[in-house]
Structure formats: C-alpha cells, structure tokens
Coordinates of N, CA and C in Angstrom, one line a residue:
M13 N 148.7 78.3 157.0 CA 147.6 78.8 156.5 C 146.3 80.1 157.5
E14 N 146.4 80.9 156.5 CA 145.0 81.5 157.5 C 143.8 81.8 157.3
A15 N 143.1 82.2 158.4 CA 141.5 81.0 157.4 C 140.9 83.1 157.0
P16 N 140.6 82.5 155.7 CA 139.6 83.4 155.2 C 138.9 84.4 156.1
L17 N 138.4 83.3 157.1 CA 136.8 84.6 157.9 C 138.0 85.7 158.5
L18 N 139.1 85.5 158.5 CA 139.1 85.6 159.9 C 140.1 87.1 159.7
P19 N 139.8 88.5 160.1 CA 140.6 89.0 159.0 C 141.9 89.4 159.4
P20 N 142.7 90.1 159.0 CA 143.9 90.7 159.8 C 143.7 91.7 160.8
I21 N 144.9 91.0 162.3 CA 145.3 91.6 163.4 C 144.9 93.3 162.5
P22 N 146.1 93.6 162.2 CA 145.5 95.4 162.3 C 144.1 95.7 161.8
E23 N 143.6 95.4 160.8 CA 142.4 95.8 160.8 C 141.2 95.0 161.5
L24 N 141.6 94.6 162.8 CA 141.1 94.3 164.2 C 141.2 95.3 164.9
V25 N 142.1 95.5 165.2 CA 142.4 97.2 166.3 C 141.9 98.4 165.9
I26 N 141.9 98.0 164.9 CA 141.3 99.2 164.3 C 139.8 99.8 164.3
G27 N 139.2 98.4 163.6 CA 138.0 98.2 164.0 C 137.8 98.6 165.8
L28 N 138.6 97.6 166.7 CA 137.8 98.5 167.3 C 137.8 99.5 168.6
I29 N 139.0 100.1 167.5 CA 139.1 100.8 168.3 C 138.4 102.6 167.3
A30 N 137.3 102.0 166.4 CA 137.1 102.9 165.4 C 135.4 102.5 165.7
F31 N 135.5 101.5 166.9 CA 133.9 101.1 167.3 C 133.8 102.2 168.7
A32 N 135.2 101.7 169.7 CA 135.4 102.4 170.5 C 134.6 104.2 170.1
I33 N 135.5 104.4 169.4 CA 135.1 105.6 169.3 C 133.9 106.4 168.7
V34 N 133.6 105.8 168.3 CA 131.3 105.8 167.9 C 130.4 106.0 169.2
F35 N 131.0 104.5 169.7 CA 130.5 103.9 170.7 C 130.4 105.6 172.0
F36 N 131.4 106.1 172.3 CA 131.9 106.2 173.0 C 130.8 107.7 173.1
F37 N 130.8 108.6 171.8 CA 130.6 109.2 171.1 C 129.2 109.6 171.0
L38 N 128.7 108.3 170.6 CA 127.0 107.8 170.7 C 126.1 107.8 171.9
A39 N 127.7 107.4 173.3 CA 126.8 107.3 174.8 C 126.9 109.0 175.1
K40 N 127.9 109.7 175.1 CA 128.0 110.8 175.8 C 126.9 112.2 175.0
K41 N 127.0 112.2 174.0 CA 125.8 112.1 173.2 C 124.4 112.7 172.8
L42 N 124.1 110.9 172.4 CA 123.1 110.6 171.9 C 122.3 109.2 173.1
S43 N 122.7 109.4 173.6 CA 122.4 108.6 174.9 C 121.8 109.7 175.9
P44 N 122.9 110.5 176.2 CA 121.2 111.5 177.1 C 119.5 112.1 176.2
K45 N 120.0 111.7 175.3 CA 118.5 113.2 174.3 C 118.0 112.3 174.3
I46 N 118.4 110.8 174.1 CA 117.3 109.7 174.3 C 116.6 109.3 176.0
N47 N 117.5 109.3 176.0 CA 117.1 108.8 177.7 C 116.0 110.1 178.0
K48 N 116.2 111.1 177.3 CA 115.5 112.6 177.7 C 113.8 112.3 177.1
V49 N 114.3 111.9 176.0 CA 113.0 111.2 175.6 C 112.3 110.3 175.7
L50 N 113.1 109.3 176.0 CA 112.3 108.7 177.0 C 111.4 108.4 177.8
E51 N 112.6 109.4 179.0 CA 111.9 109.7 179.8 C 110.1 111.1 179.7
E52 N 110.2 111.7 179.3 CA 109.4 112.3 179.2 C 108.4 111.9 178.7
R53 N 108.5 111.4 177.8 CA 107.6 109.9 177.6 C 107.1 109.3 178.4
R54 N 107.5 109.0 179.6 CA 107.4 107.8 181.1 C 106.3 109.1 181.8
E55 N 107.1 110.1 181.8 CA 105.8 110.9 182.4 C 105.2 111.1 181.6
A56 N 104.9 111.5 180.0 CA 103.2 111.6 180.2 C 102.7 110.9 179.8
I57 N 103.2 109.3 179.2 CA 101.9 108.3 180.0 C 101.5 108.3 181.0
E58 N 102.1 108.2 182.1 CA 102.4 108.5 183.5 C 101.4 109.4 184.2
G59 N 101.7 110.5 183.7 CA 100.6 111.9 183.9 C 99.3 111.7 183.2
G60 N 99.8 111.3 182.5 CA 98.0 110.9 181.6 C 96.9 110.3 182.5
L61 N 97.9 108.9 182.6 CA 97.5 107.8 183.5 C 97.0 108.1 184.8
E62 N 97.2 109.1 185.5 CA 96.8 110.2 187.1 C 95.7 111.1 186.7
K63 N 95.8 111.7 185.3 CA 94.8 112.7 184.7 C 93.8 111.6 184.3
A64 N 94.0 110.4 184.3 CA 93.0 109.8 184.3 C 92.5 109.0 185.2
E65 N 92.9 108.8 186.3 CA 92.7 108.3 187.3 C 92.0 109.7 187.7
A66 N 92.4 111.2 187.7 CA 92.0 112.3 188.4 C 90.3 112.0 187.9
A67 N 90.8 111.9 186.4 CA 89.0 112.0 186.0 C 88.2 111.5 186.4
Q68 N 88.7 110.3 186.5 CA 87.4 108.9 186.7 C 87.2 109.5 188.3
A69 N 88.4 110.1 189.4 CA 87.8 110.4 190.2 C 87.0 111.8 190.5
E70 N 86.9 112.4 189.8 CA 85.6 113.5 189.6 C 85.0 113.3 188.8
A71 N 84.3 112.4 188.4 CA 83.9 111.6 187.3 C 82.4 110.5 188.2
Q72 N 84.0 110.3 189.2 CA 82.9 109.3 190.7 C 82.0 110.6 191.8
Q73 N 83.1 111.5 192.1 CA 82.5 112.6 192.8 C 81.5 113.1 192.2
V74 N 81.1 113.0 190.9 CA 79.9 113.9 190.1 C 79.1 113.3 190.4
L75 N 78.6 111.9 189.8 CA 77.9 110.9 190.0 C 77.4 110.3 191.3
D76 N 77.8 110.5 192.6 CA 78.1 110.8 194.0 C 77.2 111.8 193.8
D77 N 77.5 113.0 193.3 CA 76.4 114.3 193.6 C 75.5 114.0 193.0
Y78 N 75.4 114.2 192.3 CA 74.1 114.0 191.2 C 72.7 112.7 191.7
R79 N 73.4 112.1 192.2 CA 72.8 110.8 193.5 C 71.9 111.3 194.2
A80 N 73.0 112.0 195.3 CA 72.7 112.9 197.1 C 71.5 113.8 196.2
Q81 N 71.8 114.5 195.2 CA 70.8 116.1 194.7 C 69.9 115.4 194.1
L82 N 69.5 113.8 193.6 CA 68.9 112.8 192.9 C 67.8 112.4 194.7
A83 N 68.2 112.5 195.1 CA 67.8 111.8 196.1 C 67.2 112.8 197.4
D84 N 68.0 113.5 197.0 CA 67.2 115.7 198.1 C 65.9 115.5 197.3
A85 N 65.7 115.5 195.5 CA 64.9 116.2 195.4 C 63.7 115.4 195.0
R86 N 63.9 114.2 195.8 CA 62.5 112.8 195.7 C 62.2 113.4 196.7
H87 N 62.8 113.3 197.9 CA 63.0 113.7 199.0 C 61.7 115.0 199.0
E88 N 62.5 115.6 199.0 CA 61.7 117.8 198.6 C 59.9 117.0 198.2
A89 N 60.3 115.9 196.2 CA 59.0 116.6 195.8 C 58.3 115.5 197.2
A90 N 58.7 114.9 197.5 CA 57.3 113.4 198.8 C 56.7 114.7 199.6
R91 N 58.3 115.6 200.3 CA 57.2 116.5 201.1 C 56.6 117.6 200.9
L92 N 56.7 117.6 199.2 CA 56.0 118.9 198.7 C 54.3 118.0 199.0
R93 N 54.3 116.9 198.2 CA 53.4 116.1 197.7 C 52.6 116.2 199.3
Q94 N 53.2 115.6 200.5 CA 52.6 115.5 201.9 C 51.6 117.2 202.0
E95 N 52.6 118.5 201.4 CA 52.5 119.1 202.1 C 51.0 119.3 201.1
A96 N 51.1 119.2 199.7 CA 50.3 119.5 199.0 C 48.7 119.1 199.9
Q97 N 49.1 117.5 200.0 CA 48.1 116.7 200.8 C 47.1 116.9 202.1
E98 N 48.5 118.0 202.6 CA 47.4 118.7 203.6 C 46.7 120.1 204.1
Q99 N 47.5 120.3 202.8 CA 46.7 121.9 202.8 C 45.5 121.7 202.1
G100 N 45.0 120.7 201.1 CA 43.7 119.9 200.4 C 43.3 119.8 201.7
V101 N 43.8 119.1 202.5 CA 42.0 118.4 202.8 C 42.7 119.5 204.4
A102 N 43.1 120.8 204.3 CA 42.7 121.9 205.9 C 41.6 123.4 204.3
M103 N 41.6 123.1 203.5 CA 40.7 123.6 202.4 C 39.5 123.2 202.6
I104 N 39.3 121.5 202.0 CA 39.1 121.1 202.1 C 37.2 120.9 203.6
A105 N 38.0 120.9 204.4 CA 37.5 121.1 206.3 C 37.1 122.7 205.9
E106 N 38.3 123.5 205.9 CA 38.0 124.9 205.5 C 36.1 125.3 205.5
M107 N 36.3 124.9 203.2 CA 35.3 125.4 203.1 C 34.7 124.8 203.5
R108 N 34.5 123.4 204.1 CA 33.0 122.4 204.5 C 32.6 123.2 206.0
S109 N 33.1 123.9 206.6 CA 33.0 125.1 207.8 C 32.5 126.1 206.9
E110 N 33.1 126.9 205.8 CA 32.3 128.2 205.6 C 31.3 127.4 205.2
G111 N 30.8 126.2 204.4 CA 30.0 126.2 203.8 C 28.7 126.0 205.0
Q112 N 28.9 125.1 206.0 CA 28.7 125.1 207.1 C 27.9 126.6 207.9
R113 N 28.5 127.2 207.9 CA 28.4 128.4 207.9 C 28.0 129.6 207.4
Q114 N 28.0 129.7 206.0 CA 27.1 130.4 205.4 C 25.6 129.6 205.9
R115 N 25.0 128.3 205.8 CA 24.2 127.5 205.3 C 23.3 128.2 207.2
E116 N 24.6 127.8 208.0 CA 23.3 128.6 209.4 C 22.9 130.3 208.7
E117 N 23.8 130.8 208.3 CA 23.1 132.6 208.3 C 22.1 132.3 207.1
I118 N 21.9 131.7 206.1 CA 20.8 131.1 205.4 C 19.6 131.0 206.0
I119 N 19.9 129.6 207.3 CA 18.6 129.4 207.9 C 17.9 130.6 209.0
A120 N 19.1 131.3 209.2 CA 19.2 132.1 210.0 C 18.5 133.4 209.5
A121 N 18.6 133.9 208.6 CA 18.3 134.3 207.8 C 16.7 134.3 207.2
G122 N 16.8 133.5 207.1 CA 15.2 132.3 206.8 C 14.0 132.6 208.3
H123 N 15.0 132.1 208.9 CA 14.1 132.5 209.8 C 13.7 133.6 210.7
A124 N 14.1 134.4 210.1 CA 14.4 135.9 210.8 C 13.0 136.1 209.3
Q125 N 13.6 136.3 208.4 CA 12.3 136.5 207.6 C 11.4 136.1 207.4
I126 N 11.1 134.8 207.8 CA 9.8 134.6 208.6 C 9.1 135.3 209.8
E127 N 9.9 134.6 211.1 CA 9.7 135.7 212.1 C 8.3 137.4 211.3
A128 N 9.4 137.6 210.6 CA 9.1 139.2 210.7 C 7.4 139.1 209.7
D129 N 7.6 137.9 208.6 CA 5.8 138.0 208.1 C 5.0 137.2 209.0
R130 N 5.7 136.3 209.9 CA 4.3 136.1 210.4 C 4.2 137.1 211.6
K131 N 4.6 138.6 212.3 CA 4.8 139.3 212.5 C 3.7 140.7 211.7
S132 N 3.5 140.6 210.3 CA 3.7 141.5 209.2 C 2.2 140.9 209.3
A133 N 2.1 139.6 209.3 CA 0.8 138.9 208.3 C -0.1 138.8 209.8
A134 N 0.0 138.7 210.9 CA -0.2 138.8 212.2 C -1.0 140.4 212.2
A135 N 0.2 141.7 212.3 CA -0.9 142.4 212.4 C -1.9 142.8 211.7
S136 N -1.8 142.7 210.6 CA -2.4 142.4 209.4 C -3.1 141.9 209.5
L137 N -3.6 140.8 210.6 CA -5.0 139.9 210.5 C -5.8 140.6 212.0
R138 N -4.7 141.3 212.3 CA -5.0 141.9 213.3 C -6.4 143.1 213.0
Q139 N -5.0 143.8 213.2 CA -6.3 145.0 211.9 C -7.3 144.4 211.4
D140 N -7.8 143.6 210.1 CA -8.9 142.9 209.9 C -10.3 142.2 210.5
V141 N -9.7 141.7 211.8 CA -10.5 141.0 212.2 C -11.1 142.2 213.0
G142 N -10.0 143.0 213.6 CA -10.8 144.4 214.2 C -11.8 145.5 213.9
Q143 N -11.3 145.5 212.2 CA -12.7 146.4 211.8 C -13.3 145.6 211.8
L144 N -13.0 143.9 211.3 CA -14.4 142.9 211.0 C -15.2 143.4 212.2
A145 N -14.5 142.8 213.4 CA -15.1 143.2 215.1 C -16.2 144.4 215.5
G146 N -15.8 145.3 214.6 CA -16.3 146.9 214.9 C -16.7 146.5 213.9
D147 N -17.3 146.9 212.9 CA -17.8 146.3 212.1 C -19.6 145.2 212.0
L148 N -18.6 144.3 212.8 CA -19.8 143.7 213.9 C -20.4 143.8 214.9
A149 N -19.7 144.4 215.0 CA -19.9 145.0 217.1 C -21.0 145.9 217.2
A150 N -20.5 146.8 216.0 CA -21.7 148.0 215.2 C -23.1 147.4 214.9
K151 N -23.7 146.5 214.4 CA -24.5 145.6 213.9 C -25.1 145.6 214.7
L152 N -24.5 144.7 215.3 CA -25.5 144.3 216.9 C -26.1 144.8 217.6
V153 N -25.0 145.7 218.1 CA -24.8 146.6 219.1 C -26.7 147.3 218.3
G154 N -26.3 148.0 217.7 CA -26.9 148.9 216.7 C -25.9 150.8 216.8
E155 N -25.4 150.4 217.1 CA -24.6 152.2 217.6 C -23.3 151.7 216.7
S156 N -23.1 153.2 216.1 CA -21.8 153.1 215.8 C -21.0 153.0 216.6
L157 N -19.5 152.8 216.7 CA -18.3 152.5 217.4 C -17.5 154.2 216.6
K158 N -17.7 155.2 216.1 CA -16.8 155.9 215.6 C -15.8 155.6 216.6
D159 N -15.4 156.0 217.4 CA -14.7 156.3 218.7 C -13.4 155.3 218.6
A160 N -12.0 155.4 217.9 CA -11.7 155.1 217.2 C -10.4 153.9 218.6
T161 N -10.1 155.3 219.8 CA -9.4 155.1 220.8 C -10.3 153.5 221.3
R162 N -11.3 153.7 221.7 CA -11.8 152.7 222.4 C -12.4 152.1 221.3
Q163 N -12.8 152.1 219.8 CA -12.7 150.5 219.3 C -11.5 149.6 219.2
S164 N -10.2 150.4 219.1 CA -9.0 149.6 219.4 C -8.7 149.5 220.3
R165 N -8.7 149.7 222.0 CA -9.4 149.3 222.8 C -9.8 147.6 222.6
T166 N -11.3 147.7 222.2 CA -11.8 147.1 222.1 C -11.5 145.7 221.3
I167 N -10.8 146.1 220.6 CA -10.7 145.4 219.1 C -9.3 144.5 220.4
D168 N -8.5 144.6 220.7 CA -6.9 144.5 221.3 C -7.4 143.7 222.8
R169 N -8.0 143.9 223.5 CA -8.5 143.7 224.6 C -9.6 142.0 224.1
F170 N -9.8 141.6 222.8 CA -10.3 141.1 222.9 C -9.6 139.8 222.1
L171 N -8.3 140.4 221.1 CA -7.7 139.9 220.7 C -6.5 139.2 221.8
D172 N -6.4 139.9 222.7 CA -5.8 139.5 223.9 C -6.0 138.5 224.3
E173 N -7.5 138.6 224.5 CA -7.8 137.2 225.5 C -7.8 136.3 224.7
L174 N -8.3 136.5 223.0 CA -8.4 135.0 221.6 C -6.7 134.5 222.5
E175 N -5.8 135.3 222.2 CA -4.4 134.5 222.1 C -3.9 133.6 223.2
N176 N -4.9 135.5 225.2 CA -4.7 133.5 225.7 C -4.3 132.5 225.7
K177 N -6.6 132.0 225.7 CA -6.5 130.7 224.9 C -6.0 130.4 224.2
S178 N -5.9 130.8 223.2 CA -5.3 129.8 222.7 C -3.9 129.0 223.2
A179 N -3.2 130.1 223.6 CA -1.6 130.1 224.1 C -2.2 128.7 225.4
G180 N -3.1 129.0 226.4 CA -3.5 128.4 227.6 C -4.4 126.7 226.6
A181 N -4.7 126.8 225.5 CA -5.3 125.7 224.7 C -3.6 125.2 223.8
A182 N -2.9 125.8 223.9 CA -1.3 124.5 223.4 C -0.8 124.6 224.2
K183 N -0.5 125.2 225.4 CA 0.2 124.4 226.8 C -0.6 123.9 227.2
A184 N -2.2 123.3 227.2 CA -2.4 121.7 227.7 C -1.7 121.0 227.5
E185 N -2.4 121.1 225.5 CA -1.8 120.5 224.6 C -0.6 119.3 224.6
V186 N 0.6 120.5 225.8 CA 1.7 119.8 225.5 C 1.6 119.5 226.4
T187 N 1.2 119.7 227.9 CA 1.4 118.5 228.4 C 0.8 117.7 228.5
R188 N 0.2 117.1 228.2 CA -1.0 116.2 228.2 C 0.3 114.6 227.3

C-alpha cells in the first residue's frame, strides 16, 4: 500500500533537483545583492551613529567653549567694574584736590584784594588826614602851609610817628 501523502520517488528527485537549481541560482545571484544591501544598511547605521557621536562631541566642545567664554566675560566684567571703581575714586580725589587748589586760589586772591583795598584805604586816609592836619596846623599856627613839599614832609613824618607808636603798642599787647 502506498502512502497517500508521500509523493512518488521520481517526482521527489525532480523536485529536489529543481530546488537545488533555484537555491544555487538565488545563492549566486541574489545573495550578493542582498548581502550588499544589508552591508550598506549596516554601514549607514554605523556611520549615522558615528556622526551622531561626532556631533555630540562637537556640541560638548562648543558647550565647553561657551562656558569658558562666559567665565572669561564674567572675569573681564569684574575687572572692568574694578577699574571703573578705581577710576571713580581717582577722579573724586582729583576733583577734591582741584577744588582745594581753587579754594586756595580764591582765598589768596581775596587776601590780595583785601591787602590792595587796605593799602588804597590807608593811602586815601593818609591823604585825607594829612589834608585835615595841614588845615588844622595852619589854623593853629596862624599861617598858611602852602608849600606842598614841606606840608607833605611834615604830614608824612607825623603819620610815621603815629604808625610807629601804634605798632609798638601792638607789640606790647602781643608780648603780654
């Protein structure tokens, strides 16, 4: 009895030969192309991973550079602030010294003006006192002191004596 599921032997041999021919044909023609496509795909994936790793390394380098630049910028800003503060202090000191110098100039000019005014007042007073003394002396003596040179000498001598007496009195007051 024959098995209904088992094919006849000649059909089995022809099927095996046909299978071997198709298998060798596919192995020789299609297998290299399939392997080539798979290899290209594997290389593309590995290349993509390498590119991603390179991009990540580059991004990390850029981040490190950015952080270094940021730190440098912070140091530079701190240095500039310090310089600005030092310049401000120097400017304040310079302005104070300039103000002090101007104040001293103003005081010196004031003293010079006061001295000039004092001399002018003293000269004017000397002239007025001389005139009055001359008029008084003329009235007392009863004669006119018309000679201007003689009158001037007499008045100057009188006023010099008064100044010497007042200077001596001032020195005596100071020594007490």
